[in-house]
PDB file of C-alpha atoms in Angstrom:
ATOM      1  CA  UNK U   1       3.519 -22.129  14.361  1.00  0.00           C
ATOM      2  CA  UNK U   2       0.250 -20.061  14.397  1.00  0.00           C
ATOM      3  CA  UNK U   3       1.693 -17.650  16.768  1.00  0.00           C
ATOM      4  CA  UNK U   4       5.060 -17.283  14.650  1.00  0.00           C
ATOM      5  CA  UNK U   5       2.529 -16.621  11.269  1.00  0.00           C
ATOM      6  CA  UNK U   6       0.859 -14.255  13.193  1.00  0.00           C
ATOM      7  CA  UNK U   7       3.877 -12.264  14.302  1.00  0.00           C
ATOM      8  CA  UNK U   8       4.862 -12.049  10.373  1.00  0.00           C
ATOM      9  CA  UNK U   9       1.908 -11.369   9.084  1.00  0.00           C
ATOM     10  CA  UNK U  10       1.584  -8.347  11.961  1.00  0.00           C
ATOM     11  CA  UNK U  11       4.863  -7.489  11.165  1.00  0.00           C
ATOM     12  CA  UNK U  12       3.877  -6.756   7.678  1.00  0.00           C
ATOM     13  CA  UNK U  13       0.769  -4.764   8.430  1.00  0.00           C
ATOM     14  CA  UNK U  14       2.611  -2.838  10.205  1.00  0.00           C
ATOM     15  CA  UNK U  15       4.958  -1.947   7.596  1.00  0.00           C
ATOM     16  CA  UNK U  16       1.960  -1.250   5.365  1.00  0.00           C
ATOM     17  CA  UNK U  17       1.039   1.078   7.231  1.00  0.00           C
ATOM     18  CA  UNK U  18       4.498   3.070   7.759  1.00  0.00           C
ATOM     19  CA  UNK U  19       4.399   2.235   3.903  1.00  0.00           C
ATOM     20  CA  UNK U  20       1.448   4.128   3.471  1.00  0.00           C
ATOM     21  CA  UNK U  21       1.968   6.849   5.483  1.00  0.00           C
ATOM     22  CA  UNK U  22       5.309   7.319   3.466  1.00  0.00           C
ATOM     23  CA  UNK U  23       3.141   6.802   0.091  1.00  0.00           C
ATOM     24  CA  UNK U  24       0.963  10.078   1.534  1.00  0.00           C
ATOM     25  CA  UNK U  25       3.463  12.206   1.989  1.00  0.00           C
ATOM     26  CA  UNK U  26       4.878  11.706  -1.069  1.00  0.00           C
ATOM     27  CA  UNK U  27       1.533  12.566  -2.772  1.00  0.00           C
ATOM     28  CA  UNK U  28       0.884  15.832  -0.325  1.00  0.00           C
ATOM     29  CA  UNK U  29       4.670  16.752  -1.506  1.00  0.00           C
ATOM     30  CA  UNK U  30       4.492  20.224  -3.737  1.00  0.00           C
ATOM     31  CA  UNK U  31       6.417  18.413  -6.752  1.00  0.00           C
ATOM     32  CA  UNK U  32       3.763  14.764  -6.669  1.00  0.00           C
ATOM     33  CA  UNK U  33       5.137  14.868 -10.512  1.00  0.00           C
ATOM     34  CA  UNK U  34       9.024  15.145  -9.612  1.00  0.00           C
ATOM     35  CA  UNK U  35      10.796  12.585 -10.948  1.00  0.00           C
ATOM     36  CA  UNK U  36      12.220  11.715  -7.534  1.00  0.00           C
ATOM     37  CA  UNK U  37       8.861  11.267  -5.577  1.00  0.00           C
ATOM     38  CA  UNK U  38       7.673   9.316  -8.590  1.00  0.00           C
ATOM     39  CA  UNK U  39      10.555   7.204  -7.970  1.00  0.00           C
ATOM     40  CA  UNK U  40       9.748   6.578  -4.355  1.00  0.00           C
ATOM     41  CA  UNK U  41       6.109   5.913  -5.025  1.00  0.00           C
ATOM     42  CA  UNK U  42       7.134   2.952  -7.875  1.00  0.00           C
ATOM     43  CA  UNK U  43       9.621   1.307  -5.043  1.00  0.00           C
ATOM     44  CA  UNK U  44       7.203   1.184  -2.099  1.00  0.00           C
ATOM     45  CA  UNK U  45       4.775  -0.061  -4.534  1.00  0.00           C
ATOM     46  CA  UNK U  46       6.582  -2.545  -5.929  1.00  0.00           C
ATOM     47  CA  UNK U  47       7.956  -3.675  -2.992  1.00  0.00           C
ATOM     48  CA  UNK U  48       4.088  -3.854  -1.234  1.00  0.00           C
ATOM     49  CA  UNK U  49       2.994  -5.398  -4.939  1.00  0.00           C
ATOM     50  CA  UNK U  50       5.592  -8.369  -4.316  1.00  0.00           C
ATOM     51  CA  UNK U  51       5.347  -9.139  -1.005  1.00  0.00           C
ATOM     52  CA  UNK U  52       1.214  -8.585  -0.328  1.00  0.00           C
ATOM     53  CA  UNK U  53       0.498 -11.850  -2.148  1.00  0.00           C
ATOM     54  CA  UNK U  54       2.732 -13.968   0.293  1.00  0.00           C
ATOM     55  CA  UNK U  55       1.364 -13.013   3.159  1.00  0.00           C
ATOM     56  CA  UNK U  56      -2.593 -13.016   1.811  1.00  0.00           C
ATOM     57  CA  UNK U  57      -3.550  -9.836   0.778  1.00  0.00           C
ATOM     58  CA  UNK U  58      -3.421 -10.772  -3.334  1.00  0.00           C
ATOM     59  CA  UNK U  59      -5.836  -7.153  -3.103  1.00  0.00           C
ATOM     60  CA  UNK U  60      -3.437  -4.863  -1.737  1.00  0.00           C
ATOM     61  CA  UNK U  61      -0.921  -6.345  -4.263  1.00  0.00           C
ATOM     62  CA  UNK U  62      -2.737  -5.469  -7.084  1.00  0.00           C
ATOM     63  CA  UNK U  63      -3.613  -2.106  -5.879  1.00  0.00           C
ATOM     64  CA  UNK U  64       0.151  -1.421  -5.606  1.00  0.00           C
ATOM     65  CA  UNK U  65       1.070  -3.336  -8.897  1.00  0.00           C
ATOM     66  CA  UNK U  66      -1.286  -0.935 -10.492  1.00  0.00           C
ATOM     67  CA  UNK U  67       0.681   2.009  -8.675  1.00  0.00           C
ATOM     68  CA  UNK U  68       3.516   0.931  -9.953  1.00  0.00           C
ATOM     69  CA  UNK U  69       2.549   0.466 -13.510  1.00  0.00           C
ATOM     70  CA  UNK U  70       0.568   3.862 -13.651  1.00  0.00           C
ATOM     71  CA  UNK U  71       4.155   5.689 -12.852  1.00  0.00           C
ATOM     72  CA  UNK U  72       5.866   3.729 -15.204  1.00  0.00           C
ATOM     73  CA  UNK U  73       3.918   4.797 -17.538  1.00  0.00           C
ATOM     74  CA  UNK U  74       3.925   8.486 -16.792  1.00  0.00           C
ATOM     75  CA  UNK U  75       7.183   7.972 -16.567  1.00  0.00           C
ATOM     76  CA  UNK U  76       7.597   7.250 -20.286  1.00  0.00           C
ATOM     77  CA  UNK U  77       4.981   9.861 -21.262  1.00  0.00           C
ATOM     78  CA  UNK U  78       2.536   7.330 -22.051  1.00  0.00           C
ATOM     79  CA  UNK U  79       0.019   7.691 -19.171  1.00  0.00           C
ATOM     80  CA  UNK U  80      -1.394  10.994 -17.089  1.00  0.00           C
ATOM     81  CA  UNK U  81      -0.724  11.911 -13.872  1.00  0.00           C
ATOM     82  CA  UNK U  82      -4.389  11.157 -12.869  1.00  0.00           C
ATOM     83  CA  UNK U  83      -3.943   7.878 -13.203  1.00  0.00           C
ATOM     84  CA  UNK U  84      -1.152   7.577 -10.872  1.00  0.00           C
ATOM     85  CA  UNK U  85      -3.545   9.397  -8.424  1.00  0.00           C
ATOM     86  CA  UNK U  86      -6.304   7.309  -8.658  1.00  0.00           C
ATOM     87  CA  UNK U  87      -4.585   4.498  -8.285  1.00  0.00           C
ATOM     88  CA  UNK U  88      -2.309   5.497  -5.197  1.00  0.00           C
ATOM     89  CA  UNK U  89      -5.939   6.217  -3.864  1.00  0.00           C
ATOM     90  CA  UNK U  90      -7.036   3.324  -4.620  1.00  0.00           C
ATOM     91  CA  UNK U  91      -4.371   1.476  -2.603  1.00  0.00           C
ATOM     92  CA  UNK U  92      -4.292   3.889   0.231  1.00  0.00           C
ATOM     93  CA  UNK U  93      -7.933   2.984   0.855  1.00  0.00           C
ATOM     94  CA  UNK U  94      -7.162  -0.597   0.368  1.00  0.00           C
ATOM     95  CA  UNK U  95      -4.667  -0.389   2.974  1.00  0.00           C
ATOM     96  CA  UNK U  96      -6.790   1.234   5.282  1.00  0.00           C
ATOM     97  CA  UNK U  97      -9.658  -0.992   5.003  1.00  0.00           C
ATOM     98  CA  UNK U  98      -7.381  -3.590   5.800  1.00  0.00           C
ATOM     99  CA  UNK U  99      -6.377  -2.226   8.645  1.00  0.00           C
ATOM    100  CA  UNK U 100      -9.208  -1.679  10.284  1.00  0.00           C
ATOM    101  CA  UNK U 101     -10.694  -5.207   9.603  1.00  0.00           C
ATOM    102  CA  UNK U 102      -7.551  -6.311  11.466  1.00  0.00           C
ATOM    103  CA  UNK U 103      -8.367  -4.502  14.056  1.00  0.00           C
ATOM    104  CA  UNK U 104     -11.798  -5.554  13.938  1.00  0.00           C
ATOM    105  CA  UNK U 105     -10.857  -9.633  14.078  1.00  0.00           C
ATOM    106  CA  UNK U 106      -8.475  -8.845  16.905  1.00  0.00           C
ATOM    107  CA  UNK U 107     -10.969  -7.227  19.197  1.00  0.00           C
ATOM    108  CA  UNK U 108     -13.091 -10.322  18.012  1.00  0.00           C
ATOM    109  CA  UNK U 109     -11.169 -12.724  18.973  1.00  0.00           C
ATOM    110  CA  UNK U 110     -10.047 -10.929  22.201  1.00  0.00           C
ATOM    111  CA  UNK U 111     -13.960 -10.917  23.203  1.00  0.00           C
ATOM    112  CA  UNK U 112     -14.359 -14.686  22.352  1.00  0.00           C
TER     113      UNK U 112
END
């Protein structure tokens, strides 16, 4: 069962990653602002924001539920586009951290 867990939970982080990577580009894109890569920012940070939680990273789902939120409000004029920013950077080093502490209790247990 631990093996099956571990497969998911892999299987995630690995989509966080492609995820992120995806999240960068948008960023790095000459129109950040355009309605369109704002749009694709929200979705891949709602979808990380619902799904983090489940499989134990409640900090990378708040990082991307604050993503989210930030857009939305740009979105409706009520927040600046710094905020997005900061928060996608926010995430993006959330992200990585996590991924390199996986790697880190991999090689960890691969030494035990």
């Amino acid at each position: 069962m631990r093996d099956k867990l571990a497969a998911v939970r892999g299987a995630f982080l690995r989509r966080v990653g492609r995820d992120a990577d995806i999240l960068f580009e948008c960023w790095a894109a000459k129109e950040p602002k355009s309605l369109a890569v704002l749009a694709r920012i929200r979705d891949i940070s709602h979808g990380l924001a619902g799904a983090a939680g489940i499989f134990g990273y409640p900090h990378l789902g708040n990082a991307a539920a604050s993503v989210e939120e930030a857009v939305v409000r740009l979105n409706g004029a009520a927040g600046p586009l710094r905020e997005v920013e900061r928060s996608l950077e926010r995430l993006l080093t959330d992200i990585e951290i996590s991924r390199t502490e996986r790697v880190a209790h991999a090689r960890r247990r691969a030494d035990a």
